[in-house]
Every structure is written in structure tokens, then in C-alpha cells.
mmCIF file of N, CA and C in Angstrom:
data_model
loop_
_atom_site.group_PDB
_atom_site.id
_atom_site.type_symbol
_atom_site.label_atom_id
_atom_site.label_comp_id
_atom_site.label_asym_id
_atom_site.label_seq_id
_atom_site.Cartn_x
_atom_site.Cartn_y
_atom_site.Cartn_z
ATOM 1 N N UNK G 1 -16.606 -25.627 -3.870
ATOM 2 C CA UNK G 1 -17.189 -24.277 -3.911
ATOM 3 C C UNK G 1 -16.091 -23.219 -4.057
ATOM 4 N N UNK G 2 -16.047 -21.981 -4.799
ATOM 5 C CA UNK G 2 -15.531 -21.098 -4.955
ATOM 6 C C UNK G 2 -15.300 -20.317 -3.424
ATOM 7 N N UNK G 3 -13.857 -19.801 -3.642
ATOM 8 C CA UNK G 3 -13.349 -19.274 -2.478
ATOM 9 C C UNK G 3 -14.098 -18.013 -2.029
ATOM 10 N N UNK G 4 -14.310 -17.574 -0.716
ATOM 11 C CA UNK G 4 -14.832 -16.141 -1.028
ATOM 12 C C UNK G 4 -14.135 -14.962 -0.588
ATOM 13 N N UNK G 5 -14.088 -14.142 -1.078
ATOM 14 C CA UNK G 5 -13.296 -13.307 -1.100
ATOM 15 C C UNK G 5 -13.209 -12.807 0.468
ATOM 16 N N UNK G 6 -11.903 -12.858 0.833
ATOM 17 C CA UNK G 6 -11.802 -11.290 1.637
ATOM 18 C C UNK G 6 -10.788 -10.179 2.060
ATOM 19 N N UNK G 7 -11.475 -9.128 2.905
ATOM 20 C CA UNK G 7 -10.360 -8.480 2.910
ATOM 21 C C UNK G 7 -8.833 -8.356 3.710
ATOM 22 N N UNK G 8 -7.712 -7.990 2.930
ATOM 23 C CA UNK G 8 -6.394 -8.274 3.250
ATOM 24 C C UNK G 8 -5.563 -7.438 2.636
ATOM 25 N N UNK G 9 -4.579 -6.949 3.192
ATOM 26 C CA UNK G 9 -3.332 -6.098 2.434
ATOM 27 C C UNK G 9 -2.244 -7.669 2.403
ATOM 28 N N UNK G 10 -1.301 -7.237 0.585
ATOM 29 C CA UNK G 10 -0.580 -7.971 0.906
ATOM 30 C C UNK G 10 0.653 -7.348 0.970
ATOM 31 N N UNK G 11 1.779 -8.462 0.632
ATOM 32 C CA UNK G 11 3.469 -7.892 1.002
ATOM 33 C C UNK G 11 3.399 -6.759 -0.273
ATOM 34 N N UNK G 12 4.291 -6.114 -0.621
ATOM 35 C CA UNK G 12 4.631 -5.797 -1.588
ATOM 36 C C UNK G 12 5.830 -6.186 -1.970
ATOM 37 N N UNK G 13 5.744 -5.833 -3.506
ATOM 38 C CA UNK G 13 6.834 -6.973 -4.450
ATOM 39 C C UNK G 13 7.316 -6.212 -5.485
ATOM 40 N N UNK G 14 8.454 -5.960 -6.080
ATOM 41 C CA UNK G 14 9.592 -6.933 -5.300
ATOM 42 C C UNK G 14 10.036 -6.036 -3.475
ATOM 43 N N UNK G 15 10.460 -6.596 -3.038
ATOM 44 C CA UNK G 15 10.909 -5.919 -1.645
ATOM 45 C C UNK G 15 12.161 -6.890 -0.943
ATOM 46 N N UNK G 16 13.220 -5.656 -0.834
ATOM 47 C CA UNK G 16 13.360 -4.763 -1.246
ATOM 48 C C UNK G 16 13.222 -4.342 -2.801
ATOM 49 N N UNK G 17 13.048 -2.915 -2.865
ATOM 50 C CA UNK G 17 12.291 -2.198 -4.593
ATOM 51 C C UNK G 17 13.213 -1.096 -4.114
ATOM 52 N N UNK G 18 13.776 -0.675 -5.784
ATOM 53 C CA UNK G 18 13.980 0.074 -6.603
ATOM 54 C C UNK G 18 13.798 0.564 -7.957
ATOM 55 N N UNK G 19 13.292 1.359 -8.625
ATOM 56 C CA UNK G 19 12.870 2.664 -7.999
ATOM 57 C C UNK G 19 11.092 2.158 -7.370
ATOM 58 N N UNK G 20 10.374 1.137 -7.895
ATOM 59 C CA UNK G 20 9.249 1.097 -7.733
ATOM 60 C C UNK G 20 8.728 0.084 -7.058
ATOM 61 N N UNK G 21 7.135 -0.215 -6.788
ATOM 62 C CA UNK G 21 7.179 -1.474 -6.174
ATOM 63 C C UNK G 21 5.547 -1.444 -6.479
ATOM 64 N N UNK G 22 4.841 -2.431 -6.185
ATOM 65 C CA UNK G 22 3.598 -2.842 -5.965
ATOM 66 C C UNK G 22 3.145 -3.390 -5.178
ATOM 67 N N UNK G 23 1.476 -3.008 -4.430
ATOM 68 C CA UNK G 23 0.998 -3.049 -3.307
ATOM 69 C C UNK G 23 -0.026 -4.280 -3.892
ATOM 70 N N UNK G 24 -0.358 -5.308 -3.411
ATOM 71 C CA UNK G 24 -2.000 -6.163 -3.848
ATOM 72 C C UNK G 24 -2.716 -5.992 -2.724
ATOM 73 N N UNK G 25 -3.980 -5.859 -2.944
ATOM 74 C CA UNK G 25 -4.747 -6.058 -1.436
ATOM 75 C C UNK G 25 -5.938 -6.422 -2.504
ATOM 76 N N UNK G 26 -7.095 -7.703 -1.262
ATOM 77 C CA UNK G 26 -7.900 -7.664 -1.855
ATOM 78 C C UNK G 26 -8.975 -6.983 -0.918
ATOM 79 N N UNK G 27 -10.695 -7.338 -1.724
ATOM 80 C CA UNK G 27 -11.527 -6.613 -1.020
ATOM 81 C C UNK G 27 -12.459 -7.628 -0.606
ATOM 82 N N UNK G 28 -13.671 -7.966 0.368
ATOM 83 C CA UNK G 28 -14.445 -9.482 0.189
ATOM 84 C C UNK G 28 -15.738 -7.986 -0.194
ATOM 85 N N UNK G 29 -15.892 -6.678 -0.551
ATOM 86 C CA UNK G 29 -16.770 -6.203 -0.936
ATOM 87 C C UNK G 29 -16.510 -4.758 -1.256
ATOM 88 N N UNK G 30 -17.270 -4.296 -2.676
ATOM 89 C CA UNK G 30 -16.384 -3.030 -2.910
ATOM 90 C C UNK G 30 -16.708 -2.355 -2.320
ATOM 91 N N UNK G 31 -15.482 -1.236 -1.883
ATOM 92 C CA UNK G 31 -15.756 0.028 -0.903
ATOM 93 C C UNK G 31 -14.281 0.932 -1.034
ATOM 94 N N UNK G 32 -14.407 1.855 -0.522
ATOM 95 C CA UNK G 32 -13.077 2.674 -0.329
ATOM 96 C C UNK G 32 -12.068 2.073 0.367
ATOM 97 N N UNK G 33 -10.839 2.867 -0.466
ATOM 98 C CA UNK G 33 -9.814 1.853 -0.109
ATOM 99 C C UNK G 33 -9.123 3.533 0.149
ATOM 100 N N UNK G 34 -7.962 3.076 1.072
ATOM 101 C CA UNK G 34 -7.100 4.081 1.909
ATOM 102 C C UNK G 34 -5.643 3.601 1.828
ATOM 103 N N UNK G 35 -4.660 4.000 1.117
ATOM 104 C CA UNK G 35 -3.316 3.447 1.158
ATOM 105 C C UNK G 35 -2.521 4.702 1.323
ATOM 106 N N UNK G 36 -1.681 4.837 2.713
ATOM 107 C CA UNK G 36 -0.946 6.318 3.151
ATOM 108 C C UNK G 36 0.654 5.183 3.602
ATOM 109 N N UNK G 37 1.636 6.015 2.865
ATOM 110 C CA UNK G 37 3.129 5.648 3.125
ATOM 111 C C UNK G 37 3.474 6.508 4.360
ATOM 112 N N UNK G 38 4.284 5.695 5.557
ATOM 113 C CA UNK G 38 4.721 6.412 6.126
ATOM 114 C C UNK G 38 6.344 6.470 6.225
ATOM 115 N N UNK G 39 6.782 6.891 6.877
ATOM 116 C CA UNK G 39 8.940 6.618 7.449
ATOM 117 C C UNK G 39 8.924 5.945 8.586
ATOM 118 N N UNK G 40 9.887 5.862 8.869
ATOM 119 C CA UNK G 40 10.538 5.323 10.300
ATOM 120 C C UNK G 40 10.035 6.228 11.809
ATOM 121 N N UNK G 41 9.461 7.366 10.959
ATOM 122 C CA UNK G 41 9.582 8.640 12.283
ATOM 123 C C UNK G 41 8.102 8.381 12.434
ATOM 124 N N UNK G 42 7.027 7.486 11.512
ATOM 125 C CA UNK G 42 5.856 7.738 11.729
ATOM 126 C C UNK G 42 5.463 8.957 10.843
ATOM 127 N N UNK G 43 6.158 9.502 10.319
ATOM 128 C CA UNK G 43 5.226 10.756 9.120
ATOM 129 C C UNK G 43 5.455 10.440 8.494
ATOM 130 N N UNK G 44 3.597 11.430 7.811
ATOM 131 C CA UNK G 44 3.255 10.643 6.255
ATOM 132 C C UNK G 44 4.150 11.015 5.033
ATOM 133 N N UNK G 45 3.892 10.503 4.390
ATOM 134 C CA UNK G 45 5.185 10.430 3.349
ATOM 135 C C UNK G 45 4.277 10.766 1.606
ATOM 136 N N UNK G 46 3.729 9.832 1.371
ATOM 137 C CA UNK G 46 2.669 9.728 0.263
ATOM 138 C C UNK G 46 1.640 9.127 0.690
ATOM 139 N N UNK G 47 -0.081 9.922 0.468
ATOM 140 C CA UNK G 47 -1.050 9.333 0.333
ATOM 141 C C UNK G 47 -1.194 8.541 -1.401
ATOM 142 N N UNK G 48 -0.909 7.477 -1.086
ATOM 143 C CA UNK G 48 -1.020 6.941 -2.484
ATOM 144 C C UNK G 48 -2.164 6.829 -3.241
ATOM 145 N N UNK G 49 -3.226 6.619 -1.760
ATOM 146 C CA UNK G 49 -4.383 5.754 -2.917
ATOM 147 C C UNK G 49 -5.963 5.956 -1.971
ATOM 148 N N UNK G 50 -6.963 6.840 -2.692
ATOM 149 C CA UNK G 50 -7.699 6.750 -1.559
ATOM 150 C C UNK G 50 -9.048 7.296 -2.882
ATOM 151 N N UNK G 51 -9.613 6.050 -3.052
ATOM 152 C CA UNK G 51 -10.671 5.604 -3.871
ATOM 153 C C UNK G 51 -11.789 4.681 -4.089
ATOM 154 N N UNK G 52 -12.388 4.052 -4.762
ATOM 155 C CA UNK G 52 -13.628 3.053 -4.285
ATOM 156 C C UNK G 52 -12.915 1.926 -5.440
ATOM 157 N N UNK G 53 -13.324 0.840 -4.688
ATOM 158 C CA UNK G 53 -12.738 -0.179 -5.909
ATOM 159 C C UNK G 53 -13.492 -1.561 -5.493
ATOM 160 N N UNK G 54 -13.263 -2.305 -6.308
ATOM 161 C CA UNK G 54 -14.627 -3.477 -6.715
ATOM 162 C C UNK G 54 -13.854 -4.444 -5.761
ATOM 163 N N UNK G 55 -14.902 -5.597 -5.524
ATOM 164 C CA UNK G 55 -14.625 -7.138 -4.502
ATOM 165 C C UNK G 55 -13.258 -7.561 -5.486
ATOM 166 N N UNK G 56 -12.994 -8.210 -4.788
ATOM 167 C CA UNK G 56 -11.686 -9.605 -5.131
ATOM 168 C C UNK G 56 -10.269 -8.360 -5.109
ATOM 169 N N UNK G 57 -8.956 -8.959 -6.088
ATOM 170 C CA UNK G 57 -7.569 -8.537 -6.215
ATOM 171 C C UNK G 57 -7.645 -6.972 -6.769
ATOM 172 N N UNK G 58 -6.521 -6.511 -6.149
ATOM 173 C CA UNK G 58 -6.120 -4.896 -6.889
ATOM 174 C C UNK G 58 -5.513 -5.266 -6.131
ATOM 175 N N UNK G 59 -4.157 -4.252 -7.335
ATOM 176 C CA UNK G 59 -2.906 -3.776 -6.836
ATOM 177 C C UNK G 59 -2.661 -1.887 -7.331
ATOM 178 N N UNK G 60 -1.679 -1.552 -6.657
ATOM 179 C CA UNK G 60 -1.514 -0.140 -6.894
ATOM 180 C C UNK G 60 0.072 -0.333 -6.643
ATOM 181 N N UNK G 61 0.704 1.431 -7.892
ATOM 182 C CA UNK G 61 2.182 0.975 -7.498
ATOM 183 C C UNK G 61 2.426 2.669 -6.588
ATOM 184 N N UNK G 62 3.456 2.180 -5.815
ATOM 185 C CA UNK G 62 4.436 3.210 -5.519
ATOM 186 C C UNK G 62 5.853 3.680 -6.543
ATOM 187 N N UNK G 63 5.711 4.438 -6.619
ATOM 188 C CA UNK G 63 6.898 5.079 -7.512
ATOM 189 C C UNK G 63 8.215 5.519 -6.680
ATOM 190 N N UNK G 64 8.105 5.507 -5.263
ATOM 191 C CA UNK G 64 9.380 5.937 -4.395
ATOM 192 C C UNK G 64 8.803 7.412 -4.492
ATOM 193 N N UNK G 65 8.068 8.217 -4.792
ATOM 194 C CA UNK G 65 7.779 9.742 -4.143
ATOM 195 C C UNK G 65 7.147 10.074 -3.617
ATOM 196 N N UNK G 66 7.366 11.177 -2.537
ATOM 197 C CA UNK G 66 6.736 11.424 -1.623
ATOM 198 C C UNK G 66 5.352 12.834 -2.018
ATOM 199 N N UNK G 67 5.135 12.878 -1.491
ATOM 200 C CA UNK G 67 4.013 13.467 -1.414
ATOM 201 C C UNK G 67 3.653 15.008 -2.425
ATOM 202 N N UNK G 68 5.375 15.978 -2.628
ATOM 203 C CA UNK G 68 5.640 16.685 -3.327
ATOM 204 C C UNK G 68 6.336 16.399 -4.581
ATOM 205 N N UNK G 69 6.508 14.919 -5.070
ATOM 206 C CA UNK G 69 7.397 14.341 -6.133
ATOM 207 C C UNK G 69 8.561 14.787 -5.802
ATOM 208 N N UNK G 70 9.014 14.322 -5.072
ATOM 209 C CA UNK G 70 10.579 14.369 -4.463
ATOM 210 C C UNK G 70 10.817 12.484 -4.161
ATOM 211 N N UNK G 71 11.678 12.699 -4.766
ATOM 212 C CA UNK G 71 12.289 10.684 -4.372
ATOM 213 C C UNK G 71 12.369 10.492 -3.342
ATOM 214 N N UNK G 72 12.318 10.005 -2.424
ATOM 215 C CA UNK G 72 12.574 9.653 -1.108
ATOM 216 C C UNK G 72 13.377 8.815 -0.753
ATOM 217 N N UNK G 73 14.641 8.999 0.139
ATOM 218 C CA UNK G 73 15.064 8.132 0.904
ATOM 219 C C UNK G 73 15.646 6.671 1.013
ATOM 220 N N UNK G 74 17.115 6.015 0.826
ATOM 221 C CA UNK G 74 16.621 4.644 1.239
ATOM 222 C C UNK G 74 16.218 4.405 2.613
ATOM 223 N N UNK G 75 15.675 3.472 3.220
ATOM 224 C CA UNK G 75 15.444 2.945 4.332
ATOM 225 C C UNK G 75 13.867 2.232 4.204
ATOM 226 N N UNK G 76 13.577 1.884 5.433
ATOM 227 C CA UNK G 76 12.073 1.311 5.723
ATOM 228 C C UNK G 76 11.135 2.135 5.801
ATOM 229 N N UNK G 77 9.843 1.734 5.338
ATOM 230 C CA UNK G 77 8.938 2.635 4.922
ATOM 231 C C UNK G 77 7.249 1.886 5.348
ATOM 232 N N UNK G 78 6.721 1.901 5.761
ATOM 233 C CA UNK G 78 5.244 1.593 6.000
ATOM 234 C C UNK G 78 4.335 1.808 5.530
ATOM 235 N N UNK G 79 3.487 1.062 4.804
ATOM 236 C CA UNK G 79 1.970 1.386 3.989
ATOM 237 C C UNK G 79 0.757 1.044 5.008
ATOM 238 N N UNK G 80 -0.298 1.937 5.035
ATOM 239 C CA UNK G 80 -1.275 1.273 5.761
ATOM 240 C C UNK G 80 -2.554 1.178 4.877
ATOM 241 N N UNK G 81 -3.390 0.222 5.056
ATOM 242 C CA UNK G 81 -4.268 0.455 4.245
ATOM 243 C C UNK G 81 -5.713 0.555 5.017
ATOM 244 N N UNK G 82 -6.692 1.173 4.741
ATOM 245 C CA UNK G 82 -7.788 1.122 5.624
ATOM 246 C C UNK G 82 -9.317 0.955 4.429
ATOM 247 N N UNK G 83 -10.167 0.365 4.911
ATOM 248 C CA UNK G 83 -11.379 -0.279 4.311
ATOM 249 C C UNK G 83 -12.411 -0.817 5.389
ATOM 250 N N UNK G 84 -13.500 0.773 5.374
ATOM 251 C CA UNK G 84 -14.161 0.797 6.318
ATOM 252 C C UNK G 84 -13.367 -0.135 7.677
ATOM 253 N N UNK G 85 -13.907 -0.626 8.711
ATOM 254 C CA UNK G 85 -13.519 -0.854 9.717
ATOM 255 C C UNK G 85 -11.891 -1.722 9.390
ATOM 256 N N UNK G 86 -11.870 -2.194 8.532
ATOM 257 C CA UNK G 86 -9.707 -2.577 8.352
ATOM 258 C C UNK G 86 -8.977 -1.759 8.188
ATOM 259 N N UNK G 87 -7.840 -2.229 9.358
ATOM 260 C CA UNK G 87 -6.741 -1.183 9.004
ATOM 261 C C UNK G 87 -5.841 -2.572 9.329
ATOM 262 N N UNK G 88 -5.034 -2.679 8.166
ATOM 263 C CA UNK G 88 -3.378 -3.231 8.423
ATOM 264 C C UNK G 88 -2.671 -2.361 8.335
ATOM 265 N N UNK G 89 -1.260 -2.488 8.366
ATOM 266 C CA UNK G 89 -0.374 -1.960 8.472
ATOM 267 C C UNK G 89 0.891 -3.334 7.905
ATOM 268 N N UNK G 90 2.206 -2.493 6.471
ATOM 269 C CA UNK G 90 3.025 -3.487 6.632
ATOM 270 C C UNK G 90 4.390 -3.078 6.138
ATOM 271 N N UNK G 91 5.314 -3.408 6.104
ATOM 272 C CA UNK G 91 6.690 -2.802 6.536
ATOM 273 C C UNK G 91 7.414 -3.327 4.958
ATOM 274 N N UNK G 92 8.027 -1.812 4.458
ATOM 275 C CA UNK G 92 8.839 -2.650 2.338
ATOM 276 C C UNK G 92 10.224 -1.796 3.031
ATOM 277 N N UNK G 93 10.840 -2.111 2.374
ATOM 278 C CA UNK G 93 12.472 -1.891 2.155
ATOM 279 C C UNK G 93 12.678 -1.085 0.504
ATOM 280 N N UNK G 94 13.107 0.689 0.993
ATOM 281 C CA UNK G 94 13.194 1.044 -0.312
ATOM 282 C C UNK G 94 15.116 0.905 -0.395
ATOM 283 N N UNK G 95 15.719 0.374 -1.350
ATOM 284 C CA UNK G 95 17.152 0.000 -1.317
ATOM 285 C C UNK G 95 17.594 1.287 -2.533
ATOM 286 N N UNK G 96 18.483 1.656 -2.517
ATOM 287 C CA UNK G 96 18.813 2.089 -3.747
ATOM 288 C C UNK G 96 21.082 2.120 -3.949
#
């Protein structure tokens, strides 16, 4: 029997990334999806992604800017993603 889908944030890749990187998460049903970058300090950085999107794989990229298109930073950086009641949370390495 076919697998069934569900929902999950994954790593992002490559990581460490320069200048860019990509997020996969899947869905086990479509609904709004919530992807906010944070820093080390806990503030937000870039709301990347906050839209409705279909069951199974998606990915979305980060470009390294923050919220005003300003590059940001090397160091560690946090994506969270939320979908109705999920929230992960997971930790990329921007290197430059």
C-alpha cells in the first residue's frame, strides 16, 4: 500500500548554505503553511512563507535576507514552521 502522507519540516540543504538554501516540508493535508526565520537572540529575521499549499512534498528557498532585503549575518539561524496545530522548529548554519 502507498505511504501516507504526513506532516513534517525537514533539514535544510545544503547546510551549512551560502548565499542560499532550501527548506522541504511535507503536508498529510492541504492547509496553511507558516515558515518565520529567526537568530540566535530569538528575533524574527524573515517571514519567509505564509500560504496554503497542497498534501505531500514542498520546498521553499531562503535567499539569506532578512526581512528588509538586507543579507544577514553568518552564524545560526532557526526556521519554524507551523500547520494548523504543528509547530517544529530546526536549526541551518548560514557560513559565508
Amino acid at each position: 500500500p502507498p505511504l501516507t502522507p504526513h506532516t513534517y519540516l525537514g533539514q535544510n540543504y545544503p547546510n551549512p548554505f551560502n548565499p542560499s538554501t532550501e527548506i522541504h516540508f511535507s503536508l498529510a493535508e492541504p492547509g496553511k503553511v507558516i515558515i518565520d526565520i529567526y537568530n540566535q537572540k530569538g528575533e524574527l529575521v524573515r517571514n519567509l512563507l505564509n500560504g496554503n499549499f497542497t498534501a505531500g512534498n514542498n520546498k521553499v528557498f531562503w535567499d539569506g535576507l532578512d526581512n528588509q532585503g538586507k543579507i544577514v549575518s553568518s552564524g545560526v539561524y532557526y526556521y519554524r514552521m507551523r500547520n494548523g496545530a504543528y509547530s517544529s522548529t530546526r536549526k541551518m548554519l548560514l557560513l559565508k
